[in-house]
PDB file of C-alpha atoms in Angstrom:
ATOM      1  CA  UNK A   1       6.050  10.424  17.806  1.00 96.00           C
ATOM      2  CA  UNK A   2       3.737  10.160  14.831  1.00 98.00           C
ATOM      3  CA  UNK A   3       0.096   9.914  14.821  1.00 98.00           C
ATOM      4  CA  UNK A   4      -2.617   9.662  12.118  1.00 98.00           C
ATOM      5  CA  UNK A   5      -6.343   9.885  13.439  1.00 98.00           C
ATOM      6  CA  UNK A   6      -8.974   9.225  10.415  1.00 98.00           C
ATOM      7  CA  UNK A   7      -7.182  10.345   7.316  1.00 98.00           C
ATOM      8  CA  UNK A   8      -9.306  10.240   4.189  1.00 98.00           C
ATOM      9  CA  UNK A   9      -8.069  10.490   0.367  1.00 98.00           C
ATOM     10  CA  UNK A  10      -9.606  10.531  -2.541  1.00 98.00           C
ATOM     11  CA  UNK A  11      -8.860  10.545  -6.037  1.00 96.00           C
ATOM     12  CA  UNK A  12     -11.571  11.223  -8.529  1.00 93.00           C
ATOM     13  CA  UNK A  13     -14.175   9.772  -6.584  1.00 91.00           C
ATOM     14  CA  UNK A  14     -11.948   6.617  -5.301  1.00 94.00           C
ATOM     15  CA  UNK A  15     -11.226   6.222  -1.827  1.00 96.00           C
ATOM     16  CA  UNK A  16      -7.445   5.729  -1.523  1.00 97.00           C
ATOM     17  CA  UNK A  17      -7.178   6.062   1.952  1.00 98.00           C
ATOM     18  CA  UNK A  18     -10.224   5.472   3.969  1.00 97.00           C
ATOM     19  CA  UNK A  19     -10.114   6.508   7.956  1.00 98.00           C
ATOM     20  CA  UNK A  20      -6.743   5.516   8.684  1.00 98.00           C
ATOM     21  CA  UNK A  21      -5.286   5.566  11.767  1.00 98.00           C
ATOM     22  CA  UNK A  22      -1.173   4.497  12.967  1.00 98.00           C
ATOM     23  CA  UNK A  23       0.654   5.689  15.653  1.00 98.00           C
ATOM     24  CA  UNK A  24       4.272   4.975  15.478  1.00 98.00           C
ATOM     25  CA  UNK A  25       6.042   5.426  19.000  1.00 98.00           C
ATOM     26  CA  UNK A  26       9.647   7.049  19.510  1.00 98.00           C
ATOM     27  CA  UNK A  27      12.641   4.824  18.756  1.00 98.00           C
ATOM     28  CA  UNK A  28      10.613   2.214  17.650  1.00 98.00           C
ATOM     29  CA  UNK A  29      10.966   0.520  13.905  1.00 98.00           C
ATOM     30  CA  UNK A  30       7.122  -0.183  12.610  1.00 98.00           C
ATOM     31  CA  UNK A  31       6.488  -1.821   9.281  1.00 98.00           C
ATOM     32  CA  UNK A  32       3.024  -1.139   6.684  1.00 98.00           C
ATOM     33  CA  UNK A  33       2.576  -3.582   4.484  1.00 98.00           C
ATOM     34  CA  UNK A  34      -0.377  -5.077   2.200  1.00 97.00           C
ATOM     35  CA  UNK A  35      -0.657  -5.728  -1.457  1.00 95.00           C
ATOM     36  CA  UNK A  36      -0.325  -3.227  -4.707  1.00 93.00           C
ATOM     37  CA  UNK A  37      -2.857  -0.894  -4.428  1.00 93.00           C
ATOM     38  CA  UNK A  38      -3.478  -0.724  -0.983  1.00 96.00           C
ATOM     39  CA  UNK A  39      -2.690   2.752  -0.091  1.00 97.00           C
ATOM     40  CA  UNK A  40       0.706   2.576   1.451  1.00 98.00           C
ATOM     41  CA  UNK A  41       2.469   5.005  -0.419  1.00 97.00           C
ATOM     42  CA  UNK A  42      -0.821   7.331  -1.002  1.00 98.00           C
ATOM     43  CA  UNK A  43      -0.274   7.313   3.238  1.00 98.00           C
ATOM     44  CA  UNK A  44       3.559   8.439   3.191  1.00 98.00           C
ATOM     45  CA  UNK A  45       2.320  11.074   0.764  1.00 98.00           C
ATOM     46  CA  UNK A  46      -0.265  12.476   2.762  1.00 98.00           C
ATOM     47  CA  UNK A  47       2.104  11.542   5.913  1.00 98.00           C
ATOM     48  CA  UNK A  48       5.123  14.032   3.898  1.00 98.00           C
ATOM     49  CA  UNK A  49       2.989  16.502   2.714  1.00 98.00           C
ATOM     50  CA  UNK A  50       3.003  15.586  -0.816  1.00 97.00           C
ATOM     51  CA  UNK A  51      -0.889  15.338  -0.739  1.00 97.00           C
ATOM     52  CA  UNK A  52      -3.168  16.996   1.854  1.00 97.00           C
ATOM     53  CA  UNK A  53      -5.529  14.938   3.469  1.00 97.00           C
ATOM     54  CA  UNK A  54      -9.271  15.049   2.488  1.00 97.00           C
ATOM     55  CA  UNK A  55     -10.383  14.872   6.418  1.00 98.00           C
ATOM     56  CA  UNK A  56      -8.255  13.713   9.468  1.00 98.00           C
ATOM     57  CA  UNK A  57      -5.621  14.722  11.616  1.00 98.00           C
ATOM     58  CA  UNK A  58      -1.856  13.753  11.627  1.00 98.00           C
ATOM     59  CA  UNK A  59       0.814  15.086  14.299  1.00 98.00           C
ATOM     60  CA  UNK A  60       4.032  15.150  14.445  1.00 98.00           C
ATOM     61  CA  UNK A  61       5.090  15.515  18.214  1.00 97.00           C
ATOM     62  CA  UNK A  62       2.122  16.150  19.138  1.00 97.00           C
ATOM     63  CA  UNK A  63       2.319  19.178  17.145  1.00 98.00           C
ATOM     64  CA  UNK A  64      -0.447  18.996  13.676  1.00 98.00           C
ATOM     65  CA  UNK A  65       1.281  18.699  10.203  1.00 98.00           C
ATOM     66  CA  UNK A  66      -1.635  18.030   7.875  1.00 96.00           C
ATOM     67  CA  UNK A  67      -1.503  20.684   5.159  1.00 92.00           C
ATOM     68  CA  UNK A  68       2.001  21.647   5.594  1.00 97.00           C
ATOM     69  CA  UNK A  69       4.485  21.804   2.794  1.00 96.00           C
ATOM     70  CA  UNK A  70       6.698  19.015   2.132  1.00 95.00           C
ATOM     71  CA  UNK A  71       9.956  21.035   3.527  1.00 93.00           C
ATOM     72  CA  UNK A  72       7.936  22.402   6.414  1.00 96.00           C
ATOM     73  CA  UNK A  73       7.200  18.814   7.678  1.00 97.00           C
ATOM     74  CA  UNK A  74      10.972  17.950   6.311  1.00 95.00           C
ATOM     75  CA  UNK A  75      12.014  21.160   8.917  1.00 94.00           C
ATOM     76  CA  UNK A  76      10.339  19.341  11.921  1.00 96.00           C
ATOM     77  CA  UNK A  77      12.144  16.230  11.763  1.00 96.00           C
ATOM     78  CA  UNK A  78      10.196  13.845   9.242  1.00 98.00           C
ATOM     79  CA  UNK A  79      12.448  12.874   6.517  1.00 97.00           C
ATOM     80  CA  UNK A  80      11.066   9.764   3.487  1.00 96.00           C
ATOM     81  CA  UNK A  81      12.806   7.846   0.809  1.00 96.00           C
ATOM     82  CA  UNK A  82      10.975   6.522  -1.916  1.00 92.00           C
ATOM     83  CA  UNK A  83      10.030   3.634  -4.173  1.00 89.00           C
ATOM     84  CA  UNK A  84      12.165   4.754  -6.649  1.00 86.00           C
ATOM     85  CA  UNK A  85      15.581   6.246  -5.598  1.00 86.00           C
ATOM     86  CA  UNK A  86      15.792  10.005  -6.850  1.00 86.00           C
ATOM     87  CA  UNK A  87      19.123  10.670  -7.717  1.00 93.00           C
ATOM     88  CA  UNK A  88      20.463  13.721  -9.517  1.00 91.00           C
ATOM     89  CA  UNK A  89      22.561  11.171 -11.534  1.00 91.00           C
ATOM     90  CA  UNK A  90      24.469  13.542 -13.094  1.00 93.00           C
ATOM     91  CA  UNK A  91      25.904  14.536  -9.604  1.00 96.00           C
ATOM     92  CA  UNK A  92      28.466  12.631  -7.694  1.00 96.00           C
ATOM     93  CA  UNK A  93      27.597  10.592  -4.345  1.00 97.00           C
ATOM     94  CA  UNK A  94      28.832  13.253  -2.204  1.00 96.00           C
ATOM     95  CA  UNK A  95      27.217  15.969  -4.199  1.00 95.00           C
ATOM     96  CA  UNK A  96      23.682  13.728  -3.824  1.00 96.00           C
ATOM     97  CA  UNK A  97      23.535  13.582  -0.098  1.00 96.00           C
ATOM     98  CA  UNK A  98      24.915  17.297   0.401  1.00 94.00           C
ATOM     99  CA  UNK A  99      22.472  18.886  -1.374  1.00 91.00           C
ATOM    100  CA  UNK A 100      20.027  16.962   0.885  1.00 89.00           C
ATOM    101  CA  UNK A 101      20.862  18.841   3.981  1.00 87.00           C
ATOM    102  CA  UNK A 102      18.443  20.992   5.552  1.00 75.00           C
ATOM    103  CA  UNK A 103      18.607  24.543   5.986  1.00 62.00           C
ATOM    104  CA  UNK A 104      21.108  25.407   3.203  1.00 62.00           C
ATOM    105  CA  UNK A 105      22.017  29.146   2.829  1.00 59.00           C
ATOM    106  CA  UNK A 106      22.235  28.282  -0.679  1.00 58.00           C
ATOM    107  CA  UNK A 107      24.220  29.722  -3.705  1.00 56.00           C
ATOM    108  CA  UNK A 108      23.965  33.020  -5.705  1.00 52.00           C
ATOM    109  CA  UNK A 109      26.637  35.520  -7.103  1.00 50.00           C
ATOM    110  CA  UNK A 110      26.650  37.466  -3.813  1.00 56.00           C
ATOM    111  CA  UNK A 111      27.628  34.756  -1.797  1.00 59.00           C
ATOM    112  CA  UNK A 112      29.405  32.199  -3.606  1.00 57.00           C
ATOM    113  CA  UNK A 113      32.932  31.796  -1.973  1.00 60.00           C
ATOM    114  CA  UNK A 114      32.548  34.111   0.914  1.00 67.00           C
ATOM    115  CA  UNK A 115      33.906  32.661   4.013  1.00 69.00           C
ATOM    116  CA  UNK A 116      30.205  31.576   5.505  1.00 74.00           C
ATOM    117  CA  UNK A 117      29.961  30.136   2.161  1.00 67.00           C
ATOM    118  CA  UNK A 118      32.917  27.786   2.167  1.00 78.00           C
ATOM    119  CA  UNK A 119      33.131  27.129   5.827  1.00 84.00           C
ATOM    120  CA  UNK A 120      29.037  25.912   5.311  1.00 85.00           C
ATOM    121  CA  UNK A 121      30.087  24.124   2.455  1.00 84.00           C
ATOM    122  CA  UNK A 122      33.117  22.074   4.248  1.00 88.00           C
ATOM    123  CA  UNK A 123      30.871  21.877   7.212  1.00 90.00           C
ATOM    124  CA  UNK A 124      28.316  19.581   4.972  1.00 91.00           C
ATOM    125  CA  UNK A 125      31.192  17.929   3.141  1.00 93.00           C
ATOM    126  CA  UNK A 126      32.472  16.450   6.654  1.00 94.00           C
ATOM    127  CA  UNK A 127      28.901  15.425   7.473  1.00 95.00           C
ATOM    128  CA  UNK A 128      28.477  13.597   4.413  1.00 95.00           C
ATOM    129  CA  UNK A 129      31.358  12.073   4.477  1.00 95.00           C
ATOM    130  CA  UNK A 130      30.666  10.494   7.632  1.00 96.00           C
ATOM    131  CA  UNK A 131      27.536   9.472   6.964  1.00 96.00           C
ATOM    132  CA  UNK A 132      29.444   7.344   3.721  1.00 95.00           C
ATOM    133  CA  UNK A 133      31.472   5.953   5.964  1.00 95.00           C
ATOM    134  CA  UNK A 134      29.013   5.022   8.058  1.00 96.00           C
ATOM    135  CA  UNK A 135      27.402   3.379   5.426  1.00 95.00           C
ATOM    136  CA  UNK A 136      30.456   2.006   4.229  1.00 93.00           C
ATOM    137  CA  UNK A 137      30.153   4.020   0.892  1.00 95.00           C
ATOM    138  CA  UNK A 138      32.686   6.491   1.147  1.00 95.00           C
ATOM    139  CA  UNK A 139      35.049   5.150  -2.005  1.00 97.00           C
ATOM    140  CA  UNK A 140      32.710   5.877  -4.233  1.00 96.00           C
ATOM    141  CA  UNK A 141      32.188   9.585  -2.746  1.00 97.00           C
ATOM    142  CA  UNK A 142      33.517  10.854  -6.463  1.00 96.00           C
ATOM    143  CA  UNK A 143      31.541   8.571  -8.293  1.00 96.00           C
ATOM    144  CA  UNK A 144      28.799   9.871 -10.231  1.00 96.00           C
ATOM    145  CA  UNK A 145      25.173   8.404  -9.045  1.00 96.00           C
ATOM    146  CA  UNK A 146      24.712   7.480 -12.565  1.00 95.00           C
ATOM    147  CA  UNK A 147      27.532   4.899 -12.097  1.00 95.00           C
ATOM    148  CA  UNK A 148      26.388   2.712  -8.841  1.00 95.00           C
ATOM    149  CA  UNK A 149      24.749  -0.327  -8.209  1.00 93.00           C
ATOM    150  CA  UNK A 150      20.720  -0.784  -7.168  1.00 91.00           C
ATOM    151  CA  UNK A 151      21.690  -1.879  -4.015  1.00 92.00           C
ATOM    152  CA  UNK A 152      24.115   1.156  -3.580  1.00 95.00           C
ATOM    153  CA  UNK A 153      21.343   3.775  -4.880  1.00 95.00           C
ATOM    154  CA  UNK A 154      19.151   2.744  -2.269  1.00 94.00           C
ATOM    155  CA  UNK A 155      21.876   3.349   0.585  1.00 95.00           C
ATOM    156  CA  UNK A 156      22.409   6.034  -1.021  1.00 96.00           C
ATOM    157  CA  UNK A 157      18.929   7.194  -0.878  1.00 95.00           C
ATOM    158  CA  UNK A 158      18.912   6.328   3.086  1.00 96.00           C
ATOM    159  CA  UNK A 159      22.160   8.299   3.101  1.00 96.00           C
ATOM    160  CA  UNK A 160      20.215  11.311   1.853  1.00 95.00           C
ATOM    161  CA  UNK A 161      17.786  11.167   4.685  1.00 96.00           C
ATOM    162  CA  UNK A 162      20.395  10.965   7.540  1.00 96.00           C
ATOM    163  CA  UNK A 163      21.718  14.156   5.685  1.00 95.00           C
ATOM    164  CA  UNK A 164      18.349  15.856   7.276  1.00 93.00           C
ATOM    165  CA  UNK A 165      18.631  15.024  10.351  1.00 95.00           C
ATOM    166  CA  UNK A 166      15.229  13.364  10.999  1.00 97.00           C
ATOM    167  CA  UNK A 167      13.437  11.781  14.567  1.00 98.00           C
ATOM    168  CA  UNK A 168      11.905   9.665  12.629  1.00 98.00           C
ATOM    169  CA  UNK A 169      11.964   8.507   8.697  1.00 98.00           C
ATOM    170  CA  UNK A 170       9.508   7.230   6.138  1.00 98.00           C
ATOM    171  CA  UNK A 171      10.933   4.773   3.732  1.00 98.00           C
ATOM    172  CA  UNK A 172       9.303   3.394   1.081  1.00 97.00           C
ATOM    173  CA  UNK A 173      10.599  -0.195  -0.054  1.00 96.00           C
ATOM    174  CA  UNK A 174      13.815   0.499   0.940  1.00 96.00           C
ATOM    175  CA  UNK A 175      15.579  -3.015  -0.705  1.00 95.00           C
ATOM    176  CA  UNK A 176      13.284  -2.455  -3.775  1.00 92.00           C
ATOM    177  CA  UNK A 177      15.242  -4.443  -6.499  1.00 88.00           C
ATOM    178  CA  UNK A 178      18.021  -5.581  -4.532  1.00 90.00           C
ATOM    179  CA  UNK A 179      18.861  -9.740  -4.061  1.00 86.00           C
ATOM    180  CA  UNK A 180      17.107 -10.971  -0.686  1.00 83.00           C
ATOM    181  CA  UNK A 181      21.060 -10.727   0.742  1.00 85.00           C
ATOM    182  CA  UNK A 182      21.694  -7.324   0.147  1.00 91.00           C
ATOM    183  CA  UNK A 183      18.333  -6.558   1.600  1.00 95.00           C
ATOM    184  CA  UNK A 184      19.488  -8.016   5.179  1.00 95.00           C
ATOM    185  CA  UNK A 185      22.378  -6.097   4.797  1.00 95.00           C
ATOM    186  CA  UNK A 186      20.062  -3.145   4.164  1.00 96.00           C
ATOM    187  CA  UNK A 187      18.066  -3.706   6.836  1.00 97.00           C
ATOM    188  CA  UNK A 188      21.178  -4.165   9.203  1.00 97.00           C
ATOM    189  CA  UNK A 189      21.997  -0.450   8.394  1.00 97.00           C
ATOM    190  CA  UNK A 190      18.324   0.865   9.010  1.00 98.00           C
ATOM    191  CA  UNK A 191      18.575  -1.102  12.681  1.00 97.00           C
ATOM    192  CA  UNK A 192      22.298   0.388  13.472  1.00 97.00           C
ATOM    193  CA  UNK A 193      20.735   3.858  12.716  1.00 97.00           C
ATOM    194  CA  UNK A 194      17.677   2.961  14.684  1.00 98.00           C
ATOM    195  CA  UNK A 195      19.704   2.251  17.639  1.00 97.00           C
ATOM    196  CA  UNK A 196      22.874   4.431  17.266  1.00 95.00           C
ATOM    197  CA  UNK A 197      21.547   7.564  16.106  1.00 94.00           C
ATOM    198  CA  UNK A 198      17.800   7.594  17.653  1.00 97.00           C
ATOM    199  CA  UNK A 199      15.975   7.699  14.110  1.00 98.00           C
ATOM    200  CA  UNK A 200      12.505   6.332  14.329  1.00 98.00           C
ATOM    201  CA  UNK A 201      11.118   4.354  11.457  1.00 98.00           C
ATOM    202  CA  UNK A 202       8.310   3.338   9.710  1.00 98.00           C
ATOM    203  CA  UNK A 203       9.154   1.511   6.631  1.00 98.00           C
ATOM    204  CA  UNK A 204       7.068   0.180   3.647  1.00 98.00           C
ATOM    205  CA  UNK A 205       8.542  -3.216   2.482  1.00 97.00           C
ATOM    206  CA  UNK A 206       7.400  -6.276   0.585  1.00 94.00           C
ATOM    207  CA  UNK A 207      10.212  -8.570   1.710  1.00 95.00           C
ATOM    208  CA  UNK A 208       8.247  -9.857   4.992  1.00 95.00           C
ATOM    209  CA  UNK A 209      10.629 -12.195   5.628  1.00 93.00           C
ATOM    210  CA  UNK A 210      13.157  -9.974   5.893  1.00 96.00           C
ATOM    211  CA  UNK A 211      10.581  -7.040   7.575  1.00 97.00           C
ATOM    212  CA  UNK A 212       9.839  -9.215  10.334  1.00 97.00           C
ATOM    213  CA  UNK A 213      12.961  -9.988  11.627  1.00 97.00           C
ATOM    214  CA  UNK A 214      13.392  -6.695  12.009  1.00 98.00           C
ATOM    215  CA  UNK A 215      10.256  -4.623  13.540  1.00 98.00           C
ATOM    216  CA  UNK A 216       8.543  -4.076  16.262  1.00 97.00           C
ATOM    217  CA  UNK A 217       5.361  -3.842  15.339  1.00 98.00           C
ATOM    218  CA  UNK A 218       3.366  -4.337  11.749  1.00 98.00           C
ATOM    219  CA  UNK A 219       0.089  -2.490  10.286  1.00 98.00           C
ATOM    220  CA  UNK A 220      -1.459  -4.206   7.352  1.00 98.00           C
ATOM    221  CA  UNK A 221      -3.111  -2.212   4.622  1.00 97.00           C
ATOM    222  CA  UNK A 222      -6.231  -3.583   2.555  1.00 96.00           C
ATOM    223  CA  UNK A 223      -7.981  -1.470   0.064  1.00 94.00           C
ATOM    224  CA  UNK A 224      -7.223   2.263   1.622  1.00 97.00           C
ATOM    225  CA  UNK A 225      -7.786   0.811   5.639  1.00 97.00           C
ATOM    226  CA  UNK A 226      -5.662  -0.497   8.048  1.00 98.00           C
ATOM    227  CA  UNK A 227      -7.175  -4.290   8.532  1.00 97.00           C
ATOM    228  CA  UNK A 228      -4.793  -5.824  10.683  1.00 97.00           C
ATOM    229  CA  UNK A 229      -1.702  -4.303  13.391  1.00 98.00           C
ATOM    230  CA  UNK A 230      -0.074  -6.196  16.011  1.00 98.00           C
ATOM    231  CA  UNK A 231       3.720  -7.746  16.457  1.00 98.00           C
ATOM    232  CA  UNK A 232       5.334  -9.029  13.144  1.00 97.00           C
ATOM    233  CA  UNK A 233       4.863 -12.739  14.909  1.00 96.00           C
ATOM    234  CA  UNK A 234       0.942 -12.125  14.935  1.00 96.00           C
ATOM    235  CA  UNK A 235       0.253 -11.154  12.053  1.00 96.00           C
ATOM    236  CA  UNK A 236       1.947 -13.609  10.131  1.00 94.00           C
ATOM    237  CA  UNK A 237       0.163 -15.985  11.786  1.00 94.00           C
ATOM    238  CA  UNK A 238      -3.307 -14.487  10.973  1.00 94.00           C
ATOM    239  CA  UNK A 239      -5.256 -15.563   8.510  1.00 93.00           C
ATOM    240  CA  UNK A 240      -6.814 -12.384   7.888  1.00 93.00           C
ATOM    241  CA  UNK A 241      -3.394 -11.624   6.503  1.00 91.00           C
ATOM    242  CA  UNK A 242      -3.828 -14.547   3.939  1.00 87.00           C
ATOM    243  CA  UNK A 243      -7.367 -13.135   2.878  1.00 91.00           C
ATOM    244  CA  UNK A 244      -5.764  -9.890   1.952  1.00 91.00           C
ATOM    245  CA  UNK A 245      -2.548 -11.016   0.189  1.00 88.00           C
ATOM    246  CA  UNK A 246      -4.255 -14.064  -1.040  1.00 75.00           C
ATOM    247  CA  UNK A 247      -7.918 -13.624  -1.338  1.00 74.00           C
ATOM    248  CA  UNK A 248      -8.339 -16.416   1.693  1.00 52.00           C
TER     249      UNK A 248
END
């Protein structure tokens, strides 16, 4: 489903991503990890279109996204969280993952409460809703985002990708700040969608015990290269893993 062939990134003369390459197959759940600095989130970047790519290929589908606009690539089924929730706190729950739907006719004087207007507007109301309860979040629908918990803001945050309908979603440390418990129960949500709704993942997390239990399949990062890929059992049994993490 996703495949990057050779990226390159630089920054002022540093190599942040050097010749990078990761395929990620449909349906599948694939974890990238390594140590700060490594280039995992410079890759989702490049991956979302947030940066373009300095040389290399990445497709989508087969189909080549490097270059494209964030909400073109969001438009062909790619859909990221990230490190940080981004919440428009002053919003409530509901309001958060609505606004995160894709396609929106939007609002202006013309068409604010028309019929197309309201029935589009109940249409992603019911959606949202469902994905809440799906997530088991829906009594604090009213709530402002302001007013949840860490764990909560980063369900949320997963909430607000489901609202785009992806094939397949990038998230970036997606129990970031959250007690190791929580971050099971995290990852059991991520692993329902996998298998009840068909969304393919490829998730950024330092919790490896918790990763592992959980993916298919692992790529470890080292200084802007992939060093190391294989099942989550492999590599934490390599020692080249240690040498990165650890120094040897």
């Amino acid at each position: 489903m996703l495949e990057v062939v050779k990226v390159v990134k630089s920054f002022y003369g540093l190599r942040a991503l050097d010749s990078v390459n990761l395929k990620v197959e449909k349906g599948s759940m694939v974890g990238l990890i390594g140590p700060n600095g490594s280039g995992k989130t410079t890759l989702f970047n490049v991956i979302s279109g947030v940066y373009k790519p300095d040389e290399g290929e990445i497709y989508l589908n087969g189909e080549k996204i490097a270059g494209l606009t964030p909400h073109e690539i969001c438009g062909k089924g790619l859909g990221r969280s990230f490190q940080q929730p981004r919440l428009f706190k002053e919003m409530t729950v509901l309001e958060n993952i609505m606004v995160s739907a894709r396609s929106q006719k939007g609002e202006s004087l013309s068409k604010a409460l028309t019929r197309s207007w309201l029935e589009e507007e109940a249409r992603l109301a019911k959606k949202a809703f469902s994905i809440l309860k799906f997530l088991q979040l829906e009594r604090l629908a009213f709530n402002p985002a302001s007013n949840i918990s860490a764990g909560q803001a980063r369900l949320l945050e997963i909430a607000k990708v489901l609202m785009g309908d992806p094939q397949i979603a990038l998230l970036d440390e997606p129990t970031g700040g959250v007690a190791p418990r929580l971050s099971e129960k995290i990852f059991d949500y991520i692993r329902k969608i996998n298998r009840e709704f068909g969304v393919t993942f490829l998730i950024i997390e330092h919790k490896l015990g918790v990763l592992f239990d959980y993916v298919d399949y692992v790529y470890l990062m080292g200084r802007g290269k992939i060093v190391l890929e294989g099942k989550p059992e492999e590599v934490a049994k390599s020692s080249t893993a240690l040498e990165v993490y650890f120094g040897g």
